[in-house]
Each structure stands twice: as structure tokens, then as C-alpha cells.
PDB file of C-alpha atoms in Angstrom:
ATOM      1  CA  UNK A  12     -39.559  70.287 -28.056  1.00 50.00           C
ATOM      2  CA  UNK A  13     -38.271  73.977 -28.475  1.00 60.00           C
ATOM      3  CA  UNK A  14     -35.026  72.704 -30.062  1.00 64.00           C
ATOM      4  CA  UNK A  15     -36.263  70.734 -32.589  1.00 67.00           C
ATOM      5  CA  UNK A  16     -38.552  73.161 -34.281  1.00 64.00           C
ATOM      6  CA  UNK A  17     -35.389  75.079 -35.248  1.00 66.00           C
ATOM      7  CA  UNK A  18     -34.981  71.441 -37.449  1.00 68.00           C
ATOM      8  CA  UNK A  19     -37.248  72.935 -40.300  1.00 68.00           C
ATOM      9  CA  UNK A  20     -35.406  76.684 -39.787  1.00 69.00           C
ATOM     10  CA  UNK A  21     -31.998  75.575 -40.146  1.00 68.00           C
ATOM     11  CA  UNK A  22     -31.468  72.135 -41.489  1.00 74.00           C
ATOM     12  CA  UNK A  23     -27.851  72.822 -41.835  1.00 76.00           C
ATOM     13  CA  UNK A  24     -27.086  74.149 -38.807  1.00 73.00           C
ATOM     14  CA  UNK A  25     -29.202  72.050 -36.829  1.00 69.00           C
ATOM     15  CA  UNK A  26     -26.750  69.320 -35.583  1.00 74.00           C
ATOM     16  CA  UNK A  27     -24.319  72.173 -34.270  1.00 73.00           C
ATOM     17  CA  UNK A  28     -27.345  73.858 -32.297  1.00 67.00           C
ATOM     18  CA  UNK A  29     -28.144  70.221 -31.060  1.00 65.00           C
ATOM     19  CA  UNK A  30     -24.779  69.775 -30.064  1.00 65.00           C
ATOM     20  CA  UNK A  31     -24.456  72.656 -28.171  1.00 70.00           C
ATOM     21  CA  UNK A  32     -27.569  72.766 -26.248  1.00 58.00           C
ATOM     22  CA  UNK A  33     -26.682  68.927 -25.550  1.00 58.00           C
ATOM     23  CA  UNK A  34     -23.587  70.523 -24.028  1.00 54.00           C
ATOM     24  CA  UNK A  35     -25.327  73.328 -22.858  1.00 59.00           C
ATOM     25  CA  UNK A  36     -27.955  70.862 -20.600  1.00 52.00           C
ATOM     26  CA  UNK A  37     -24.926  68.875 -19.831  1.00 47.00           C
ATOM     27  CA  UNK A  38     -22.497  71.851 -17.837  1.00 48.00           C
ATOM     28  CA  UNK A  39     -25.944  73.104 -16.141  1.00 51.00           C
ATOM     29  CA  UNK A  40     -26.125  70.353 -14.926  1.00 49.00           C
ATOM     30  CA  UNK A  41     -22.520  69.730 -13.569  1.00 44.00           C
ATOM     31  CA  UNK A  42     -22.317  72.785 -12.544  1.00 50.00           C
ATOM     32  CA  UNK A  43     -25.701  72.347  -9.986  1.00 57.00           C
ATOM     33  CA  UNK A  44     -24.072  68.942  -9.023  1.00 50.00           C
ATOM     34  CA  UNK A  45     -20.925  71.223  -7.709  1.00 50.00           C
ATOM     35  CA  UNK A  46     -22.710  74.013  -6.064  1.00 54.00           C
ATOM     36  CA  UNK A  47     -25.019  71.248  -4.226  1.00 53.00           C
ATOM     37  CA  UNK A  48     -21.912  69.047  -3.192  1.00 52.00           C
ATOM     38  CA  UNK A  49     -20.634  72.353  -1.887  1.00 53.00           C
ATOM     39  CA  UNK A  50     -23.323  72.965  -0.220  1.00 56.00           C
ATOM     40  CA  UNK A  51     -23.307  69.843   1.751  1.00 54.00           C
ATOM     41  CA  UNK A  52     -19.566  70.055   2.616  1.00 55.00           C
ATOM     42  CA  UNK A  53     -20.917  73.314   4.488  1.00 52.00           C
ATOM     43  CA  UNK A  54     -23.788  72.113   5.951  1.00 59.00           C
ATOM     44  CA  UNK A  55     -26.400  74.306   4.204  1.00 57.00           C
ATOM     45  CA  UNK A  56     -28.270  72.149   1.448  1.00 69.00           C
ATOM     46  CA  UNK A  57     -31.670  73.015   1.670  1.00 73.00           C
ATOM     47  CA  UNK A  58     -34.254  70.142   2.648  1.00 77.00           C
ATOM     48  CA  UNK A  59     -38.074  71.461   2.284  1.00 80.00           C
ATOM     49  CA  UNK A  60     -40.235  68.503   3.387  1.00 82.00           C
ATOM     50  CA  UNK A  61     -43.894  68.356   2.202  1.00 85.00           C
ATOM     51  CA  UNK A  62     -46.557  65.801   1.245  1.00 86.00           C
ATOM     52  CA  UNK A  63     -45.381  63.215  -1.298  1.00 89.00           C
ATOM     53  CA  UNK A  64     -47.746  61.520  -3.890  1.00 89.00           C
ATOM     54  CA  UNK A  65     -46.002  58.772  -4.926  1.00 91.00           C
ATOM     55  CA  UNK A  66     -47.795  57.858  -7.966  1.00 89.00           C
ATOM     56  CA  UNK A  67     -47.412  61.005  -9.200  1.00 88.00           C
ATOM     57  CA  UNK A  68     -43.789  60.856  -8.849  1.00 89.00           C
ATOM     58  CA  UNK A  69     -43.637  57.018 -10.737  1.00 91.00           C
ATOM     59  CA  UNK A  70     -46.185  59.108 -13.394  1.00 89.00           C
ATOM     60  CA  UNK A  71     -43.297  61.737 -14.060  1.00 88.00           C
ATOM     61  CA  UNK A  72     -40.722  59.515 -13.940  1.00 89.00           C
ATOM     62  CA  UNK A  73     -42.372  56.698 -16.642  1.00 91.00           C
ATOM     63  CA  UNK A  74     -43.328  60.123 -18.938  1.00 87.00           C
ATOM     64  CA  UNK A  75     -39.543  61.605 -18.723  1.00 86.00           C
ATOM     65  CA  UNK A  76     -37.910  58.149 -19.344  1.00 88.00           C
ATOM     66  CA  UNK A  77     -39.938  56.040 -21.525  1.00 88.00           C
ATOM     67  CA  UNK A  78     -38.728  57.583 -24.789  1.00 87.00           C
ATOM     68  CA  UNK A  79     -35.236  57.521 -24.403  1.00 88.00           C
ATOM     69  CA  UNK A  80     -35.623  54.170 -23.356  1.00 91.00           C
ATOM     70  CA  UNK A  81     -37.798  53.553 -26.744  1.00 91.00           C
ATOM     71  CA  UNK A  82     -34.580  55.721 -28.933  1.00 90.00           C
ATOM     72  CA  UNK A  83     -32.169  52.863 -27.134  1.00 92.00           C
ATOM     73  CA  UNK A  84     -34.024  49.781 -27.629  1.00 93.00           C
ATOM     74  CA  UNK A  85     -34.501  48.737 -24.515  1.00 94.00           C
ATOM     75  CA  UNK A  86     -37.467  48.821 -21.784  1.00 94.00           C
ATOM     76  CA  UNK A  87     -37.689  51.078 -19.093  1.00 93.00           C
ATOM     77  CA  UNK A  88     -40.580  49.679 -16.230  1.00 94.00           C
ATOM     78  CA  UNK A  89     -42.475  50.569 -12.922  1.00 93.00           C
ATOM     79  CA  UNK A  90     -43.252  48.240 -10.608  1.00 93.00           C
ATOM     80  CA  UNK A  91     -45.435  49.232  -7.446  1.00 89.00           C
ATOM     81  CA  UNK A  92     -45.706  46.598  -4.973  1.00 88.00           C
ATOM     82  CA  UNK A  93     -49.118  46.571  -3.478  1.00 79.00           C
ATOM     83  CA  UNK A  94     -48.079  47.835  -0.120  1.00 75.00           C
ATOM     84  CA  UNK A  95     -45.993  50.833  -0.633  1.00 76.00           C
ATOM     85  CA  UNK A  96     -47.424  54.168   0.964  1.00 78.00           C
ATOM     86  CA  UNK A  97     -49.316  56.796  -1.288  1.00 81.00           C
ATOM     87  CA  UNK A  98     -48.063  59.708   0.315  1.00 85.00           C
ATOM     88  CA  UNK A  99     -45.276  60.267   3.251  1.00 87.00           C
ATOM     89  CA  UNK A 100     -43.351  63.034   3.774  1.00 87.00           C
ATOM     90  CA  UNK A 101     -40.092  64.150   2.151  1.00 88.00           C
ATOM     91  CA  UNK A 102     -38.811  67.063  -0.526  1.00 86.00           C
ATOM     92  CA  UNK A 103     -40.217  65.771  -3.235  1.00 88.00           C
ATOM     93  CA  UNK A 104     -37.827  67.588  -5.482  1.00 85.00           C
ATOM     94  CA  UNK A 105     -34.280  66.393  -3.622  1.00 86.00           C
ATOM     95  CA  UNK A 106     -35.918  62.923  -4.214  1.00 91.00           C
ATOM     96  CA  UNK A 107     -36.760  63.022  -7.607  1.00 89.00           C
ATOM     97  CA  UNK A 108     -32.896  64.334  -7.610  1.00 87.00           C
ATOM     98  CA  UNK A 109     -32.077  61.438  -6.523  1.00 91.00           C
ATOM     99  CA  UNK A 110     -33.903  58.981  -8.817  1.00 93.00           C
ATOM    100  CA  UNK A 111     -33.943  61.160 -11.657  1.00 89.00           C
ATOM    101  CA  UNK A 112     -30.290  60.346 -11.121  1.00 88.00           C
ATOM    102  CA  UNK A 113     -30.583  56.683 -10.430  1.00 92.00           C
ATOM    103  CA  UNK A 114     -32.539  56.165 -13.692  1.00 93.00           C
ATOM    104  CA  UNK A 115     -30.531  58.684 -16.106  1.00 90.00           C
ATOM    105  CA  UNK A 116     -27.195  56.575 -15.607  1.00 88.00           C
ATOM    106  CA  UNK A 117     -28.979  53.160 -15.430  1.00 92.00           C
ATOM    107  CA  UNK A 118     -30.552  54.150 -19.459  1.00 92.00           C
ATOM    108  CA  UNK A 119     -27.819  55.545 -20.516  1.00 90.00           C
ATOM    109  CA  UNK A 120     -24.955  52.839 -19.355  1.00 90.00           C
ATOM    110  CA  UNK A 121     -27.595  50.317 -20.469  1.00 92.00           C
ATOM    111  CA  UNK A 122     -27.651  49.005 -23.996  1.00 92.00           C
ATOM    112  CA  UNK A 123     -29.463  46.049 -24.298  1.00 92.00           C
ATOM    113  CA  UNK A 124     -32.068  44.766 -21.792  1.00 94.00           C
ATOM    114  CA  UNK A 125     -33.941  46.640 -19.762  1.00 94.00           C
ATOM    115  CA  UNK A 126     -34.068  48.817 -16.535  1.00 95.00           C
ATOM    116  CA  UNK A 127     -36.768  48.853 -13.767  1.00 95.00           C
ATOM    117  CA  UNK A 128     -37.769  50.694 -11.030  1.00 95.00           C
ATOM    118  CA  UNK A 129     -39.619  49.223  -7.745  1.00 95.00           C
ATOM    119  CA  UNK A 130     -41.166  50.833  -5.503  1.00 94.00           C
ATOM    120  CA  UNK A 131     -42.013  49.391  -2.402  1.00 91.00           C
ATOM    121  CA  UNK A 132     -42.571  49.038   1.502  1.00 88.00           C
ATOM    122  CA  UNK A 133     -40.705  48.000   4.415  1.00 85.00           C
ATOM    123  CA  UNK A 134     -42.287  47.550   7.804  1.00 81.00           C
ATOM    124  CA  UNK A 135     -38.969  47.658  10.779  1.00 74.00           C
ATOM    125  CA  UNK A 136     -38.808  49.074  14.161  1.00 70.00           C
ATOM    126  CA  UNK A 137     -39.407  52.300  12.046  1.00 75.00           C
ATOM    127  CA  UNK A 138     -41.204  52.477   8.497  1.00 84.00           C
ATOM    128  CA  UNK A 139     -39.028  52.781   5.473  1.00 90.00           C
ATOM    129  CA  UNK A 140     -40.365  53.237   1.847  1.00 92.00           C
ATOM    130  CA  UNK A 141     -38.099  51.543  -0.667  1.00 94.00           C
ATOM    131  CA  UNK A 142     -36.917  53.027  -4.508  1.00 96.00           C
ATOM    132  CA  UNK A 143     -35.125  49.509  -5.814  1.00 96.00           C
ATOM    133  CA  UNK A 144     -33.497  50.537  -9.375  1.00 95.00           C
ATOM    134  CA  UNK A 145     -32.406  47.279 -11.369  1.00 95.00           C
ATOM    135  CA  UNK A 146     -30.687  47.076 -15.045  1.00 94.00           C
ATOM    136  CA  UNK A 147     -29.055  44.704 -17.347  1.00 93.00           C
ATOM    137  CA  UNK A 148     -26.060  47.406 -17.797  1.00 90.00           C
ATOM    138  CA  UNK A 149     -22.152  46.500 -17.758  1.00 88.00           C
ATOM    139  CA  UNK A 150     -22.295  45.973 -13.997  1.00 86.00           C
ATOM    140  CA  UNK A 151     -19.525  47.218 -11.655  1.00 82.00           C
ATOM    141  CA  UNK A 152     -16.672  45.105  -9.872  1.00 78.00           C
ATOM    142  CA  UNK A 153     -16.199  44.668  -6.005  1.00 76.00           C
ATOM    143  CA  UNK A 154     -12.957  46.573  -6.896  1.00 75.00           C
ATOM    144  CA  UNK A 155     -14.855  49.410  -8.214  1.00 76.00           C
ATOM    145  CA  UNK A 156     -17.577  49.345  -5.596  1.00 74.00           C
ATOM    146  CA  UNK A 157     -15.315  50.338  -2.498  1.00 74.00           C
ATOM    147  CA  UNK A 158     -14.730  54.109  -4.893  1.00 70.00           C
ATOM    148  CA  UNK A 159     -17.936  54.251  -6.164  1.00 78.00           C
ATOM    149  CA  UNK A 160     -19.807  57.226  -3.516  1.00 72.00           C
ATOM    150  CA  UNK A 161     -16.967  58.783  -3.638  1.00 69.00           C
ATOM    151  CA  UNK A 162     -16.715  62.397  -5.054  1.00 59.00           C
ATOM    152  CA  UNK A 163     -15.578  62.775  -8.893  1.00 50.00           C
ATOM    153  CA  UNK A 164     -14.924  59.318  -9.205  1.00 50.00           C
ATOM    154  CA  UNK A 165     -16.610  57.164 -11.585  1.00 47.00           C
ATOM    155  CA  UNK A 166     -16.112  52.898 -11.966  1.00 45.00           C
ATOM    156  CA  UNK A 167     -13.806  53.015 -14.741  1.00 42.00           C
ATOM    157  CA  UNK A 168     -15.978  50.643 -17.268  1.00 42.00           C
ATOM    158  CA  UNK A 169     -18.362  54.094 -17.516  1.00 45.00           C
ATOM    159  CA  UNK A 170     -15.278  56.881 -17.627  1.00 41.00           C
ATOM    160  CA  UNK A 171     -15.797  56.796 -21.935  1.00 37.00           C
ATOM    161  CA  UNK A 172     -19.374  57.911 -21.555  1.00 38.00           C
ATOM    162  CA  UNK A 173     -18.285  60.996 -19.727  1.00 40.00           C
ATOM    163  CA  UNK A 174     -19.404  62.973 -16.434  1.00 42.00           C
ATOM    164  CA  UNK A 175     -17.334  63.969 -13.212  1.00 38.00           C
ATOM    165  CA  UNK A 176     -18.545  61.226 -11.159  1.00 47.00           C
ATOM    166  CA  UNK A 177     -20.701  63.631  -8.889  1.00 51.00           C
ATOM    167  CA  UNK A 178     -23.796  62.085  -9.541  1.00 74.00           C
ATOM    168  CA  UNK A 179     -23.683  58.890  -6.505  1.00 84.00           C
ATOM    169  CA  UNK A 180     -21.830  60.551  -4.277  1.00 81.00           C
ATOM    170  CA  UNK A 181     -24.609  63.677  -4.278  1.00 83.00           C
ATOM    171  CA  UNK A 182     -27.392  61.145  -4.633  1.00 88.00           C
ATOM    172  CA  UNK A 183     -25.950  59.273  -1.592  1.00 89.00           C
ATOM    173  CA  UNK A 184     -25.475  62.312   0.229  1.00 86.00           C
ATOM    174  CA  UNK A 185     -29.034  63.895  -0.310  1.00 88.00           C
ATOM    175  CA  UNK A 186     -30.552  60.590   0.335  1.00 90.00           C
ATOM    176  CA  UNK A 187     -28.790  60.462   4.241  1.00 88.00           C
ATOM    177  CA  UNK A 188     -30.078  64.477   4.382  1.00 86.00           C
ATOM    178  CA  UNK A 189     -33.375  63.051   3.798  1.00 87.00           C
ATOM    179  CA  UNK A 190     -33.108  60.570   6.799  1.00 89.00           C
ATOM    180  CA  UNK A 191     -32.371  57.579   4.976  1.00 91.00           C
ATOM    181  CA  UNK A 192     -29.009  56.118   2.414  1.00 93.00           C
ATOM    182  CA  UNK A 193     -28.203  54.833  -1.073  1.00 93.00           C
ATOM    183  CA  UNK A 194     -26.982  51.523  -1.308  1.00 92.00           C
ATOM    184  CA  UNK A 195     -25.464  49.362  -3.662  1.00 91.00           C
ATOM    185  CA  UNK A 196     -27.515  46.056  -3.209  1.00 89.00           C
ATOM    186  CA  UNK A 197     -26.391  44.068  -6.184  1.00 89.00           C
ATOM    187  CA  UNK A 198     -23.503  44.289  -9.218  1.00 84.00           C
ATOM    188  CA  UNK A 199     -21.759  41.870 -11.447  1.00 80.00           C
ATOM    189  CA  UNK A 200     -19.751  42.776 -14.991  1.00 81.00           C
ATOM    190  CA  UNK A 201     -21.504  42.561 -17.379  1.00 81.00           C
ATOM    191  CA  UNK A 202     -24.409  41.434 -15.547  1.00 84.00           C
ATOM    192  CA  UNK A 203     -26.020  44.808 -14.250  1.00 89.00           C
ATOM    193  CA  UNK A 204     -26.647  46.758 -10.964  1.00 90.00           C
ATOM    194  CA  UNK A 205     -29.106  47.046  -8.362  1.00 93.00           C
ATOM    195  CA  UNK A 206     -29.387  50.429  -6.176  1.00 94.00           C
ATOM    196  CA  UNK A 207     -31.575  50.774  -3.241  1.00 95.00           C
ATOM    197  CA  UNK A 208     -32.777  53.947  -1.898  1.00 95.00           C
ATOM    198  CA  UNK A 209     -34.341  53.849   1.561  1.00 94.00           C
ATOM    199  CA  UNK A 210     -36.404  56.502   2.974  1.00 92.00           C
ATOM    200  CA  UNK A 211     -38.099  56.527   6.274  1.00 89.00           C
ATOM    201  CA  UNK A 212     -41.858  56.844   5.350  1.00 84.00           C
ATOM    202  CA  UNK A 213     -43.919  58.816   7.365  1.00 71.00           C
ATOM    203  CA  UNK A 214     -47.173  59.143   5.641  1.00 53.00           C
ATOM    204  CA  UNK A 215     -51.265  59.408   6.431  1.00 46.00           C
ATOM    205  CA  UNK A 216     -52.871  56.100   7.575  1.00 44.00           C
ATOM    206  CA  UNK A 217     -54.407  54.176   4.647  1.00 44.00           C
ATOM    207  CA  UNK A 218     -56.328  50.768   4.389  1.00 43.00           C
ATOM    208  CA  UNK A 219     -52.975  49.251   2.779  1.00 40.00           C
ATOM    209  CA  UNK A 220     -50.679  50.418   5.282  1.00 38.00           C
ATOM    210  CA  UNK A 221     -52.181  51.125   8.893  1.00 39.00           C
ATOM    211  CA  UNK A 222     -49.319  52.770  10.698  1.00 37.00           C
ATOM    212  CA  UNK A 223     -48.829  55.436  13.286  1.00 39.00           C
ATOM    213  CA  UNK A 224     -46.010  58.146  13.368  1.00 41.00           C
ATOM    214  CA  UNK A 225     -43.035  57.202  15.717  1.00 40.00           C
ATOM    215  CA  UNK A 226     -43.202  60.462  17.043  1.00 43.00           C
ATOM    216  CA  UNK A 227     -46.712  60.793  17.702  1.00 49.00           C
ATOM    217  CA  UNK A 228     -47.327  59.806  21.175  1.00 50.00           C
ATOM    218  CA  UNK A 229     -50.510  57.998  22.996  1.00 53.00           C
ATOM    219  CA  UNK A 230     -49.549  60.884  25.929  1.00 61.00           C
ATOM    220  CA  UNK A 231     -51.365  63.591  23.698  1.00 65.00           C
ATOM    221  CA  UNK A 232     -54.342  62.164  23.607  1.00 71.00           C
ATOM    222  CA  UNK A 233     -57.093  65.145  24.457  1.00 75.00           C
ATOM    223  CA  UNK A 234     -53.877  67.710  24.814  1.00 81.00           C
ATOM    224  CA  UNK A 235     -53.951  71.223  23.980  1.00 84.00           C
ATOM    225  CA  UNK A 236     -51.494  71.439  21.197  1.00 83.00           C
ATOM    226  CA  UNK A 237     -50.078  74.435  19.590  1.00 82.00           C
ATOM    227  CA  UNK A 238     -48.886  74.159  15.980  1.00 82.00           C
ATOM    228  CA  UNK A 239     -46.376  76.401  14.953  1.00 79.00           C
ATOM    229  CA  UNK A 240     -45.994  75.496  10.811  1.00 76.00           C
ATOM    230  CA  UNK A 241     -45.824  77.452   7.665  1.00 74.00           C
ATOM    231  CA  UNK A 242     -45.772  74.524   5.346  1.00 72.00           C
ATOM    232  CA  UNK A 243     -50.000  73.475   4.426  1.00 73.00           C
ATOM    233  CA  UNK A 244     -48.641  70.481   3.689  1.00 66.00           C
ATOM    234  CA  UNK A 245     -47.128  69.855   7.027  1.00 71.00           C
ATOM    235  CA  UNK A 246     -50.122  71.606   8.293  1.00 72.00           C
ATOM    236  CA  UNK A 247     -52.162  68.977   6.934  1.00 74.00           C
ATOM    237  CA  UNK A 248     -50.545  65.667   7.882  1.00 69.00           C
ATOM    238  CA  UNK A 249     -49.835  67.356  12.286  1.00 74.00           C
ATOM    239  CA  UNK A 250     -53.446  68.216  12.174  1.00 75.00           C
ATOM    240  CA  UNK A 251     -54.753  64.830  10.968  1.00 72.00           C
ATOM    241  CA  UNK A 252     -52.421  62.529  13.270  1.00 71.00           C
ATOM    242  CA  UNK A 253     -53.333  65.109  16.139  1.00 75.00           C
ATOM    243  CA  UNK A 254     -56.831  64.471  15.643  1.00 74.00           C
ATOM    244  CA  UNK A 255     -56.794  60.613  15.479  1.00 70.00           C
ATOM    245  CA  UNK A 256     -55.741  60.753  18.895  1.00 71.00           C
ATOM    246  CA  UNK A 257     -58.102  63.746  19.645  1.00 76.00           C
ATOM    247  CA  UNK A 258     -55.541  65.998  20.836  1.00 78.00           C
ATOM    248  CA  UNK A 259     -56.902  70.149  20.358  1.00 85.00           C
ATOM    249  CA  UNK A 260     -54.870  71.736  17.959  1.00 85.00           C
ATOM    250  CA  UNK A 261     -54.318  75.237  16.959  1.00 88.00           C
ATOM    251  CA  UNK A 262     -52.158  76.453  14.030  1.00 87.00           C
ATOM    252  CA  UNK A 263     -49.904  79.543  13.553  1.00 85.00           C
ATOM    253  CA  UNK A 264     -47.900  80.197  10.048  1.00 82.00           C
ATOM    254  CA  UNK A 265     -45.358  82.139  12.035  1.00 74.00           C
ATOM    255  CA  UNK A 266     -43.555  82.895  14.988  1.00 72.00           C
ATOM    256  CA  UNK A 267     -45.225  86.510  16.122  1.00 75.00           C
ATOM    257  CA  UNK A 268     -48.716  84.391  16.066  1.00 81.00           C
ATOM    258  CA  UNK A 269     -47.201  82.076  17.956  1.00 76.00           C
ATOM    259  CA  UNK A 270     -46.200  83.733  20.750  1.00 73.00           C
ATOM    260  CA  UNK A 271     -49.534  85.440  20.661  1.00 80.00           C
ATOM    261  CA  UNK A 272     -51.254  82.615  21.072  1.00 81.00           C
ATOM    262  CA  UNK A 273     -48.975  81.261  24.079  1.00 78.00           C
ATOM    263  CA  UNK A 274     -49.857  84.517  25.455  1.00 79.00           C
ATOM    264  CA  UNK A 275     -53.130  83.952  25.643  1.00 84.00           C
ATOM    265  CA  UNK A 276     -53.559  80.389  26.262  1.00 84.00           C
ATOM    266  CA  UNK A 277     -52.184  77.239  28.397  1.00 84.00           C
ATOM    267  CA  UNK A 278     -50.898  74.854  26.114  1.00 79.00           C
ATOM    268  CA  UNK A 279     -49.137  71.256  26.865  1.00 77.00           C
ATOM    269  CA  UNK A 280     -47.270  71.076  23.507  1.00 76.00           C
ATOM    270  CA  UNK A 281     -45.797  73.653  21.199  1.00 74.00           C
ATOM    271  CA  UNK A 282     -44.679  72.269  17.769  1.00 74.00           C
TER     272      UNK A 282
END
């Protein structure tokens, strides 16, 4: 909103200043693309897990991309299925990376139609939660498809709209960092694309979705457990699957606590 109050201050020069914080907005943000691809080629991109809310995520999502989906003419929709977790655990900023992403190049290579997001839940031999962007965009070939992850490559039918092509390949890569992938599920010319984004979805029991962490183990049940955490988040979601099996649990924020509290008592797990 900043921008356009310089509209009424210089009504001249206002389509240069737009243009160049456009362009401005546009190398920031190739430029974090590059240093985060280099940071994966070195192993050293940051992952911060905490406590997720997922309709707060869908909220910020529907409130960045409804109006430029409104300036194009075309609908931009959220559909949560009924069984999709409410929180689980992930960087919730590397994820948003990711879909932020997903939905930016769906809107903008999509000119009539619409584009949808769906969010849902899917129960395996471990728990995924599932980000399922759809539009009515100019597709991409099975020739294209075999390039597409790749680094600075783009499917050619999208080269005229500009970008380095960074954009999948980091979004694929952050989304294996996180434990799960980016997939395309579905593409035709002309007929639009489907991306999938599956995330294993370890999250507090609810009504909707009963479920029990893979790694939390019967065996702990009324254990003395040591917690050694500096995330409250984290904090949180140990303490309350360690209590459901009443395991005793003690937290430290750092590592001179915990050995303190080693030193002074017998414990069967240290996390």
C-alpha cells in the first residue's frame, strides 16, 4: 500500500516508480531463490520446525491471493477437506515458501479459469498431510515434465513471462528437507496442472483425526523422561504426547541444564 500513495505525489512519475519497485520485488526475490539453492547444494538450509495452524496458513494465503486473482479475472479457492489435521509440525515459513510458490505461478500463468488449493489428509503406514494445487493454466507437456525440477529451467510455453526457473526446483527441494516431495500429479496443454505437496503430518490428537506419533512408543509408558528443547512449540506437542502415555517429563531449554539435571537424576530417556 506504501507504493501507491506516492500515486497522488507524483502522477507522472508514478508508472516508472511502479516499474522499478516491480523490478525491485522481482531481483529480491531471485536473488533469495539463489542464495537458498546454494544453500542446499551445501547442505546448510535452515529447517526450524514448530507448531503449524493450518487454517491460519489457508487464512494468509486466501488474503495474499484473492486480489490478484480478482485484477486477472479469474477465481482463486480453498478447499479443506474435513479430515485434514489443524496443527502438525513443520517450518511454517519454508512451507508457505513452498506454496506461496505453488500459487504465485499457478495465478500468474493462468488467464482464464480458475486456480484452487486443497488441503487435505492421507492416512498410510505413516501420516501425510496433503497441499493439492489445481489450475486451468496452459498446462505442460510430458516432454517438458522430465526438465521441469530441474534448476534454471523453465517449460518453454512459460519462458515469455520471465523468471530463472528456480522456483520448482527450490520448492521441490525444501519440500524433501521438510520430510516429504513435490510432485507433478496431473498436466495437459492447454488444459492446466495439478501439483501435490506431501508432508508427513505429525500433529496433536483431535476428534477428526485420532492418531499417535510414529515415534512415540507404548515402551514409555510411566518413564522418566528428560526433555532437552528450546523450541515452546516443540515443548508443547513432547510434553502432551508424553503425557497421554503418562510418561514423567522434565524440560531443559539448553544443554548446561541438561546435564544438570542428568546429574542429579536417573532418567530412561533423554530427548
Amino acid at each position: 500500500e506504501g507504493i501507491n500513495s506516492l500515486q497522488h505525489l507524483f502522477p507522472r512519475l508514478f508508472p516508472r516508480i511502479e516499474a522499478i519497485h516491480r523490478n525491485g520485488l522481482l531481483l529480491n526475490g531471485l536473488i533469495s531463490d539463489m542464495l537458498d539453492v546454494s544453500k542446499i547444494e551445501v547442505g546448510e538450509l535452515s529447517i526450524a520446525p514448530g507448531l503449524v495452524n493450518v487454517r491460519e496458513i489457508l487464512e494468509d494465503l486466501m488474503s495474499m491471493f484473492c486480489r490478484k486473482a480478482v485484477d486477472k479475472k479469474i477465481v482463486f479457492e480453498i478447499f479443506p477437506e474435513d479430515d485434514f489435521p489443524e496443527q502438525f509440525v513443520c517450518d511454517q515459513a519454508r512451507l508457505m515458501q513452498v506454496l506461496i510458490n505453488l500459487i504465485g505461478n499457478a495465478i500468474k500463468f493462468t488467464d482464464q479459469g480458475r486456480v484452487s488449493l486443497t488441503v487435505g489428509y492421507r492416512q498410510a503406514e505413516t501420516n501425510f498431510i496433503v497441499f493439492k494445487v489445481e489450475d486451468t493454466g496452459p498446462g505442460i507437456s510430458s516432454s517438458q515434465v522430465e526438465t521441469l525440477f530441474q534448476p534454471f529451467s523453465q517449460a518453454s510455453v512459460l519462458t515469455t513471462r520471465g523468471g530463472m526457473g528456480l522456483g520448482l526446483h527450490l520448492s521441490k527441494r525444501i519440500a524433501v528437507a521438510l520430510g516429504g516431495d513435490l510432485t507433478l500429479v496431473d498436466s495437459h496443454l492447454d488444459h492446466g496442472c495439478c501439483f501435490e505437496v506431501v508432508l508427513p503430518a505429525l500433529s496433536l490428537p483431535t476428534e477428526k483425526t485420532p492418531m499417535v506419533s510414529a515415534w512415540l512408543d507404548e515402551s514409555l509408558r510411566g518413564k522418566k523422561v528428560l526433555l532437552a528443547e528450546d523450541n515452546l512449540d516443540i515443548q508443547e506437542l513432547t510434553l502432551h504426547l508424553l503425557r497421554k502415555i503418562h510418561a514423567s517429563v522434565d524440560i531443559v531449554s539448553n544443554g548446561e541444564e541438561a546435564v544438570a539435571a542428568v546429574m542429579a537424576h536417573d532418567y530412561d530417556l533423554i530427548l
